[in-house]
Every structure is written in structure tokens, then in C-alpha cells.
Short mmCIF file of C-alpha atoms and ligand atoms in Angstrom, two decimals:
data_model
loop_
_atom_site.label_atom_id
_atom_site.label_comp_id
_atom_site.label_asym_id
_atom_site.label_seq_id
_atom_site.Cartn_x
_atom_site.Cartn_y
_atom_site.Cartn_z
CA UNK A 146 22.02 21.35 -55.67
CA UNK A 147 22.45 22.62 -52.14
CA UNK A 148 22.18 20.26 -49.19
CA UNK A 149 22.26 22.81 -46.43
CA UNK A 150 19.03 23.90 -44.81
CA UNK A 151 18.27 26.83 -42.55
CA UNK A 152 20.56 27.68 -39.62
CA UNK A 153 23.31 25.33 -40.70
CA UNK A 154 21.12 22.24 -40.40
CA UNK A 155 22.25 19.47 -42.71
CA UNK A 156 20.67 16.22 -43.74
CA UNK A 157 22.16 12.85 -44.57
CA UNK A 158 19.15 10.92 -45.91
CA UNK A 159 15.59 11.68 -46.99
CA UNK A 160 12.75 9.64 -48.36
CA UNK A 161 11.54 11.06 -51.68
CA UNK A 162 7.91 10.05 -52.28
CA UNK A 163 6.44 9.28 -55.72
CA UNK A 164 4.80 12.73 -55.94
CA UNK A 165 8.19 14.44 -55.52
CA UNK A 166 10.22 12.52 -58.09
CA UNK A 167 10.53 9.27 -56.13
CA UNK A 168 10.25 6.69 -54.91
CA UNK A 169 13.90 7.24 -54.13
CA UNK A 170 16.31 7.71 -51.27
CA UNK A 171 17.85 11.20 -51.41
CA UNK A 172 21.35 11.59 -50.00
CA UNK A 173 23.71 14.48 -49.53
CA UNK A 174 26.83 13.02 -51.19
CA UNK A 175 29.42 13.13 -48.40
CA UNK A 176 32.34 12.16 -50.65
CA UNK A 177 32.46 15.65 -52.21
CA UNK A 178 31.99 17.70 -49.03
CA UNK A 179 33.14 20.26 -48.05
CA UNK A 180 33.99 21.48 -51.57
CA UNK A 181 30.55 20.88 -53.02
CA UNK A 182 27.07 20.13 -51.65
CA UNK A 183 25.55 17.67 -54.12
CA UNK A 184 22.36 15.69 -53.60
CA UNK A 185 21.99 12.23 -55.05
CA UNK A 186 18.66 10.47 -55.62
CA UNK A 187 18.96 6.68 -55.45
CA UNK A 188 15.97 5.16 -57.24
CA UNK A 189 17.26 1.59 -57.07
CA UNK A 190 18.65 -0.63 -54.35
CA UNK A 191 21.79 -1.15 -56.44
CA UNK A 192 22.44 2.60 -56.61
CA UNK A 193 21.88 2.95 -52.86
CA UNK A 194 24.16 -0.03 -52.16
CA UNK A 195 26.93 1.66 -54.18
CA UNK A 196 26.35 4.91 -52.27
CA UNK A 197 26.64 3.11 -48.93
CA UNK A 198 29.75 1.15 -49.97
CA UNK A 199 31.49 4.30 -51.21
CA UNK A 200 30.55 6.34 -48.10
CA UNK A 201 28.31 8.84 -49.91
CA UNK A 202 26.14 8.18 -46.86
CA UNK A 203 27.91 7.00 -43.73
CA UNK A 204 27.94 7.04 -39.93
CA UNK A 205 26.19 4.21 -38.12
CA UNK A 206 22.81 5.88 -37.27
CA UNK A 207 22.47 7.54 -40.70
CA UNK A 208 23.29 4.20 -42.33
CA UNK A 209 20.38 2.76 -40.35
CA UNK A 210 18.00 5.37 -41.75
CA UNK A 211 19.33 4.88 -45.29
CA UNK A 212 19.01 1.11 -44.98
CA UNK A 213 15.45 1.37 -43.66
CA UNK A 214 14.34 3.53 -46.61
CA UNK A 215 16.31 1.23 -48.92
CA UNK A 216 14.22 -1.74 -47.79
CA UNK A 217 11.08 0.24 -48.67
CA UNK A 218 12.61 1.05 -52.04
CA UNK A 219 13.24 -2.65 -52.57
CA UNK A 220 9.61 -3.42 -51.80
CA UNK A 221 8.41 -0.78 -54.28
CA UNK A 222 11.00 -1.09 -57.03
CA UNK A 223 10.76 -4.80 -57.70
CA UNK A 224 14.04 -5.87 -56.02
CA UNK A 225 12.07 -7.22 -53.10
CA UNK A 226 12.40 -6.05 -49.51
CA UNK A 227 14.30 -9.14 -48.32
CA UNK A 228 16.91 -8.96 -51.07
CA UNK A 229 17.24 -5.23 -50.44
CA UNK A 230 17.82 -5.79 -46.72
CA UNK A 231 20.48 -8.44 -47.36
CA UNK A 232 22.21 -6.44 -50.10
CA UNK A 233 22.32 -3.20 -48.12
CA UNK A 234 23.39 -4.82 -44.83
CA UNK A 235 26.34 -6.49 -46.54
CA UNK A 236 27.84 -3.15 -47.63
CA UNK A 237 29.06 -2.07 -44.15
CA UNK A 238 29.54 -5.10 -41.88
CA UNK A 239 30.73 -3.27 -38.73
CA UNK A 240 27.99 -0.62 -38.46
CA UNK A 241 25.36 -2.56 -36.53
CA UNK A 242 22.62 0.05 -37.02
CA UNK A 243 22.47 -0.74 -40.74
CA UNK A 244 21.45 -4.39 -40.37
CA UNK A 245 19.34 -3.60 -37.29
CA UNK A 246 17.25 -0.98 -39.14
CA UNK A 247 16.91 -3.15 -42.27
CA UNK A 248 15.64 -6.08 -40.16
CA UNK A 249 13.27 -3.85 -38.20
CA UNK A 250 11.79 -2.34 -41.39
CA UNK A 251 11.45 -5.76 -42.99
CA UNK A 252 9.62 -7.09 -39.94
CA UNK A 253 7.05 -4.27 -40.27
CA UNK A 254 6.05 -5.62 -43.75
CA UNK A 255 4.90 -7.09 -46.00
CA UNK A 256 3.06 -3.89 -46.93
CA UNK A 257 5.40 -1.17 -48.29
CA UNK A 258 3.24 1.43 -46.54
CA UNK A 259 3.81 -0.21 -43.16
CA UNK A 260 7.51 -0.49 -43.89
CA UNK A 261 7.69 3.19 -44.83
CA UNK A 262 5.96 4.11 -41.57
CA UNK A 263 8.55 2.04 -39.66
CA UNK A 264 11.44 3.64 -41.54
CA UNK A 265 10.07 7.07 -40.66
CA UNK A 266 9.80 5.97 -37.02
CA UNK A 267 13.45 4.88 -37.05
CA UNK A 268 14.42 8.30 -38.42
CA UNK A 269 12.39 10.12 -35.76
CA UNK A 270 13.77 7.90 -32.98
CA UNK A 271 17.27 8.74 -34.20
CA UNK A 272 16.59 12.46 -33.89
CA UNK A 273 15.10 12.08 -30.42
CA UNK A 274 17.95 9.81 -29.28
CA UNK A 275 20.53 12.35 -30.49
CA UNK A 276 18.84 15.15 -28.55
CA UNK A 277 18.72 13.01 -25.39
CA UNK A 278 22.36 11.91 -25.73
CA UNK A 279 23.32 15.55 -26.16
CA UNK A 280 21.63 16.45 -22.89
CA UNK A 281 23.06 13.49 -20.92
CA UNK A 282 26.57 13.97 -22.28
CA UNK A 283 26.63 17.74 -21.80
CA UNK A 284 25.45 17.33 -18.20
CA UNK A 285 28.14 14.70 -17.57
CA UNK A 286 30.92 16.96 -18.85
CA UNK A 287 29.58 20.16 -17.29
CA UNK A 288 29.23 18.35 -13.96
CA UNK A 289 32.94 17.48 -13.93
CA UNK A 290 34.42 20.93 -14.41
CA UNK A 291 33.83 24.59 -13.70
CA UNK A 292 34.08 26.84 -16.73
CA UNK A 293 34.05 25.91 -20.37
CA UNK A 294 35.38 22.54 -21.48
CA UNK A 295 37.67 21.63 -24.38
CA UNK A 296 36.83 18.37 -26.11
CA UNK A 297 38.69 16.22 -28.63
CA UNK A 298 36.74 14.16 -31.15
CA UNK A 299 37.43 11.74 -34.00
CA UNK A 300 35.73 11.08 -37.35
CA UNK A 301 32.28 12.58 -37.95
CA UNK A 302 29.46 11.93 -35.55
CA UNK A 303 27.23 14.90 -36.29
CA UNK A 304 24.15 15.63 -38.39
CA UNK A 305 25.73 14.00 -41.43
CA UNK A 306 26.30 10.76 -39.50
CA UNK A 307 23.04 10.62 -37.63
CA UNK A 308 20.13 12.48 -39.19
CA UNK A 309 19.83 14.22 -35.83
CA UNK A 310 22.26 16.55 -34.01
CA UNK A 311 24.71 13.69 -33.63
CA UNK A 312 26.22 11.46 -30.99
CA UNK A 313 29.60 12.75 -29.76
CA UNK A 314 29.19 15.88 -31.89
CA UNK A 315 25.70 16.35 -30.46
CA UNK A 316 27.20 16.38 -26.96
CA UNK A 317 29.72 19.05 -28.00
CA UNK A 318 26.96 21.04 -29.70
CA UNK A 319 24.64 20.88 -26.69
CA UNK A 320 27.47 21.90 -24.40
CA UNK A 321 28.24 24.83 -26.72
CA UNK A 322 24.59 25.89 -26.84
CA UNK A 323 24.60 25.85 -23.02
CA UNK A 324 27.66 28.14 -23.04
CA UNK A 325 29.94 25.34 -21.79
CA UNK A 326 32.28 24.62 -24.74
CA UNK A 327 35.66 26.31 -25.06
CA UNK A 328 36.67 24.48 -28.23
CA UNK A 329 36.19 21.24 -30.11
CA UNK A 330 39.46 19.77 -31.35
CA UNK A 331 38.71 17.81 -34.52
CA UNK A 332 40.99 14.96 -35.57
CA UNK A 333 41.32 15.01 -39.35
CA UNK A 334 40.76 11.21 -39.33
CA UNK A 335 42.90 9.45 -41.91
CA UNK A 336 42.43 8.04 -44.48
CA UNK A 337 39.10 9.53 -45.65
CA UNK A 338 39.22 12.67 -43.52
CA UNK A 339 35.69 12.58 -42.10
CA UNK A 340 36.94 14.84 -39.29
CA UNK A 341 38.40 17.66 -41.37
CA UNK A 342 35.96 17.37 -44.28
CA UNK A 343 32.72 16.76 -42.40
CA UNK A 344 32.98 17.56 -38.68
CA UNK A 345 34.78 20.85 -39.31
CA UNK A 346 32.20 21.64 -42.01
CA UNK A 347 29.36 21.06 -39.55
CA UNK A 348 31.05 23.05 -36.79
CA UNK A 349 31.79 25.92 -39.17
CA UNK A 350 28.21 25.92 -40.50
CA UNK A 351 26.95 26.24 -36.93
CA UNK A 352 29.59 28.76 -35.84
CA UNK A 353 30.92 26.41 -33.14
CA UNK A 354 34.46 27.06 -31.87
CA UNK A 355 36.66 24.31 -33.31
CA UNK A 356 40.11 23.57 -34.71
CA UNK A 357 41.25 20.77 -37.00
CA UNK A 358 44.36 18.83 -35.97
CA UNK A 359 46.34 16.04 -37.61
CA UNK A 360 45.59 12.68 -36.02
CA UNK A 361 49.17 12.53 -34.75
CA UNK A 362 48.70 15.76 -32.75
CA UNK A 363 46.43 14.17 -30.13
CA UNK A 364 49.20 13.15 -27.70
CA UNK A 365 50.74 16.60 -27.72
CA UNK A 366 47.35 18.21 -27.23
CA UNK A 367 46.62 16.05 -24.21
CA UNK A 368 50.07 16.73 -22.78
CA UNK A 369 50.20 20.50 -23.31
CA UNK A 370 46.68 21.84 -23.89
CA UNK A 371 43.77 21.41 -21.56
CA UNK A 372 41.62 18.58 -22.93
CA UNK A 373 38.69 17.92 -20.59
CA UNK A 374 37.38 14.84 -22.39
CA UNK A 375 37.64 12.77 -25.54
CA UNK A 376 34.19 12.15 -27.06
CA UNK A 377 33.67 9.62 -29.85
CA UNK A 378 30.82 7.72 -31.47
CA UNK A 379 30.54 3.97 -32.07
CA UNK A 380 29.71 1.61 -34.89
CA UNK A 381 29.11 -1.40 -32.66
CA UNK A 382 29.33 -1.81 -28.89
CA UNK A 383 29.76 -5.35 -27.62
CA UNK A 384 27.80 -6.52 -24.57
CA UNK A 385 30.91 -6.04 -22.39
CA UNK A 386 31.41 -2.44 -23.53
CA UNK A 387 34.26 -3.04 -26.02
CA UNK A 388 33.63 -0.42 -28.68
CA UNK A 389 34.25 -0.56 -32.43
CA UNK A 390 34.64 2.88 -33.98
CA UNK A 391 36.61 4.62 -36.72
CA UNK A 392 40.21 3.45 -36.95
CA UNK A 393 42.35 5.59 -34.66
CA UNK A 394 39.82 5.63 -31.82
CA UNK A 395 41.66 2.99 -29.79
CA UNK A 396 44.89 5.03 -29.98
CA UNK A 397 43.01 8.03 -28.53
CA UNK A 398 41.67 5.89 -25.70
CA UNK A 399 45.17 4.67 -24.83
CA UNK A 400 46.45 8.26 -24.84
CA UNK A 401 43.50 9.44 -22.75
CA UNK A 402 44.20 6.78 -20.14
CA UNK A 403 47.88 7.77 -20.08
CA UNK A 404 47.14 11.48 -19.63
CA UNK A 405 44.21 10.98 -17.26
CA UNK A 406 41.61 12.40 -19.66
CA UNK A 407 38.07 10.94 -19.49
CA UNK A 408 37.16 8.96 -22.61
CA UNK A 409 33.44 8.97 -23.42
CA UNK A 410 31.65 6.88 -26.05
CA UNK A 411 28.33 8.38 -27.17
CA UNK A 412 25.91 6.09 -29.03
CA UNK A 413 22.22 5.21 -29.19
CA UNK A 414 21.18 1.88 -27.68
CA UNK A 415 20.61 0.63 -31.27
CA UNK A 416 24.42 0.54 -31.54
CA UNK A 417 24.71 -1.92 -28.63
CA UNK A 418 24.91 -5.46 -29.96
CA UNK A 419 23.76 -7.71 -27.12
CA UNK A 420 24.47 -10.72 -29.36
CA UNK A 421 28.14 -9.81 -29.58
CA UNK A 422 29.84 -10.77 -26.29
CA UNK A 423 33.18 -8.94 -26.74
CA UNK A 424 35.10 -6.79 -29.18
CA UNK A 425 36.86 -9.91 -30.49
CA UNK A 426 33.53 -10.94 -32.00
CA UNK A 427 33.11 -7.73 -34.05
CA UNK A 428 33.75 -8.05 -37.77
CA UNK A 429 36.07 -5.23 -38.83
CA UNK A 430 35.36 -3.88 -42.30
CA UNK A 431 38.45 -3.99 -44.52
CA UNK A 432 38.51 -1.35 -47.24
CA UNK A 433 40.43 -0.74 -50.47
CA UNK A 434 44.18 -0.23 -49.78
CA UNK A 435 44.14 2.64 -52.29
CA UNK A 436 42.24 4.71 -49.72
CA UNK A 437 45.56 4.69 -47.83
CA UNK A 438 47.90 4.93 -50.83
CA UNK A 439 46.06 7.82 -52.49
CA UNK A 440 44.73 11.05 -50.98
CA UNK A 441 40.97 10.85 -51.61
CA UNK A 442 41.54 8.91 -54.83
CA UNK A 443 43.85 11.41 -56.51
CA UNK A 444 47.28 12.41 -55.14
CA UNK A 445 49.66 9.49 -54.72
CA UNK A 446 50.85 9.12 -51.11
CA UNK A 447 52.56 5.73 -51.35
CA UNK A 448 54.00 3.66 -54.21
CA UNK A 449 51.27 1.83 -56.12
CA UNK A 450 52.98 -1.51 -55.43
CA UNK A 451 53.45 -0.96 -51.66
CA UNK A 452 51.08 -3.23 -49.80
CA UNK A 453 48.70 -1.26 -47.56
CA UNK A 454 46.33 -2.38 -44.82
CA UNK A 455 43.07 -0.46 -44.43
CA UNK A 456 40.79 -1.54 -41.57
CA UNK A 457 37.94 1.00 -41.35
CA UNK A 458 37.52 0.52 -37.60
CA UNK A 459 39.32 -0.58 -34.46
CA UNK A 460 38.08 -1.86 -31.13
CA UNK A 461 38.66 0.08 -27.90
CA UNK A 462 38.68 -2.24 -24.87
CA UNK A 463 35.95 -1.44 -22.36
CA UNK A 464 38.53 -0.87 -19.60
CA UNK A 465 39.65 2.30 -21.42
CA UNK A 466 36.12 3.71 -21.69
CA UNK A 467 35.19 6.04 -18.82
CA UNK A 468 31.45 6.00 -19.61
CA UNK A 469 29.02 5.25 -22.43
CA UNK A 470 26.37 7.91 -23.03
CA UNK A 471 23.10 6.63 -24.51
CA UNK A 472 19.67 8.19 -25.00
CA UNK A 473 18.48 6.34 -21.88
CA UNK A 474 21.27 7.59 -19.63
CA UNK A 475 24.95 7.10 -18.87
CA UNK A 476 26.40 3.59 -18.46
CA UNK A 477 29.44 3.15 -16.26
CA UNK A 478 31.68 0.11 -15.70
CA UNK A 479 31.10 -2.77 -15.33
CA UNK A 480 29.37 -2.47 -18.70
CA UNK A 481 27.95 -5.98 -18.96
CA UNK A 482 25.49 -5.03 -16.22
CA UNK A 483 25.00 -1.32 -16.97
CA UNK A 484 24.44 -1.79 -20.73
CA UNK A 485 22.03 -4.67 -20.14
CA UNK A 486 20.03 -2.36 -17.86
CA UNK A 487 19.89 0.46 -20.44
CA UNK A 488 19.34 -1.78 -23.47
CA UNK A 489 17.76 -5.10 -22.49
CA UNK A 490 18.23 -7.77 -25.18
CA UNK A 491 15.02 -8.14 -27.22
O1 MRU B 971 33.30 4.83 -42.00
P1 MRU B 971 32.32 5.82 -41.42
O2 MRU B 971 32.58 7.22 -41.87
O3 MRU B 971 30.89 5.39 -41.62
O4 MRU B 971 32.62 5.77 -39.86
C1 MRU B 971 31.84 6.51 -38.99
C2 MRU B 971 32.28 6.40 -37.58
O5 MRU B 971 33.18 5.69 -37.24
C3 MRU B 971 31.48 7.13 -36.57
O6 MRU B 971 32.29 7.50 -35.49
C4 MRU B 971 30.39 6.18 -36.05
O7 MRU B 971 29.61 5.71 -37.10
C5 MRU B 971 29.53 6.83 -35.07
S1 MRU B 971 28.54 8.03 -35.91
C6 MRU B 971 27.51 8.72 -34.95
#
């Protein structure tokens, strides 16, 4: 079944009401993109938990929406909303939006109807936040250079990750729609290739100028091509601005500092974890070593008995981050003060 709507708009998550074959959480299965667009209806919390763990739905803001609807599913399907929230949150420990949205939906209960209304609000807030981040980020980049800008990005931070136009990708898209994007360089993003499989798919669907590069090409690009900024998303931002994002992000930040390229993190304020003082306090999700040893589960890339290490994320120190773009505006160093202003602890 197709997952692509009009004008290249994609979805990550949808609530399927009882009258339309639900209650269920409908996902576009991201593990088979870009070869196939397959939708998956999760009618149980267990099925949704598997889908989250295996990255059929992924990206911090989209995980929040999936988790919120999953809590409603738990309330309706007999699992119980509290068990659903705990089960779903445990699947991706670094992505703060998942636990945040589950807790928020749970707090709107005990009625499933009230929880569904809250989950829908979270989804709508995501869309609005993406649009606002796009505007703030595009203005920031356009304000720094005359002519069209070339950006480098990592992983997938677009519609598939956000259920909105995206975070970093949304900035690139807004800039492009304003006539200000020369090209978006897309890191393939080892080991699961969210850049080449998903970001390039989104850019191609929209007709945005882009080119996929191997992760190892970033240094050469910064040295020899004009890169105006690196733009990335975040899975959790500590109170001091240290940023956890897809593994490989920290290497880009180090390169950007070396080559004098601005490094922007783009994330909604729901990704800021005021309860997490520094990046050292962020739990980094460790995934199956076979994601490294095998290419997408099939072609062998390393001997089966070679040990492999597979952290899903790394932490970029705040001192390497030029600015953090949120829906409420742009935070600049020192982040402890600027983030607290944009996202006061509740
Ligand atoms: O493991 P994933 O694919 O869920 O990782 C996603 C990322 O690291 C994104 O950059 C992050 O969630 C920000 S998405 C807007």
C-alpha cells in the first residue's frame, strides 16, 4: 500500500479510529524504504513496541507521536495505558520525545478519549513546531550569506522523522522554498542508512536539489566544496546544550569547527531535557552488533565472530554547537541560560 500523499508529502504515524479498521496505530514502515512503501497497522502495544525497537517508525519527534497514540491504544486494547507508556518508552532510551509524549498522554487520562485528544495535540504541536523551526533556521542561514547556501546534514530529520516538515531537513526545505538552497549534501549515515534511504527519498520526492555522500566524505566536502552550514537534529539536548544525535554527528561537529563551518542543531523544545545536566548524563542506546556486521541484515560486511560496537547515538559537546534552533527562536551560547529561557523547566 502506498504511503506517499499528494505533492511528495509523507507520513510517519497516523491514528486509525475504530470506524476505519482501528483502533490501531498506522505506520509507514521505514525499514523497507526507499524500495517499497508499505503501511503497517499496529493494533496492539506489543506490535507497536516491536515497530519502534526495529525502527519501522523512528526519529525523536515521530517517536513521540507514535508513543502518544500507543498509550491510547493501551488504554483501549486492554494492555493498560500505564503499562503501554512504560513498555513503549523503554524501546528507545535516548530519544527523549518518546517518554515525554507517553507521560504527557498518560497525564491527560484516565479517559481514553481525553488521551486521544492529547495525542492529537502533540501531533499538531509537532507540525507547528517544525514549520516555526524551518522559518527560524532558514532566516539564520540566509542572514549569514548572500546567494544560495549549501548545507550538509546527517541521518533523517524530515517528514518521516517528525510528522511535520522536519527539524534540520525542515530548515533546508524552507530555505529551498525561499529560493535560498544551492544543494543539500546528505550523509548516507551508517549503519542503517537513514540519510541515503530516507532523507534522499524525501528530497527526491519534493524535487529538492541534493546529493548523497558517504559519511567519510564530509571532511573533503568541507575542505574543497563550499559548505555554508551543517544542520542536524537531536534526540536529547542536555540543559548545558550538549546534544545527543545519530552516531557520527559529533565527528561532523569536530570537522565543522576545524573548517570554520557553522554547526546548527535544530530541535523542538520537547527535545530539551532540563533534568539532564550534561551530555554525560544521557543514556546512549546500544543496538545489535549485526547492524554493523551486516548491510541492512543481508550482505555480510564483517566476519560473524568479529566483535562489533553499535552505539546508535553520540554526544556533541555544546562548545562545538554554533546555535540551537527551536520553535521558540534561536538559542546561542551559553546554552544553560539561553535554553532555560526558551524552554523553562516545567
Ligand atoms: O535512530 P533514529 O533513526 O531514530 O535516529 C534519528 C536521529 O538521530 C535524528 O537525527 C533525530 O531523531 C532527530 S529527528 C528530527
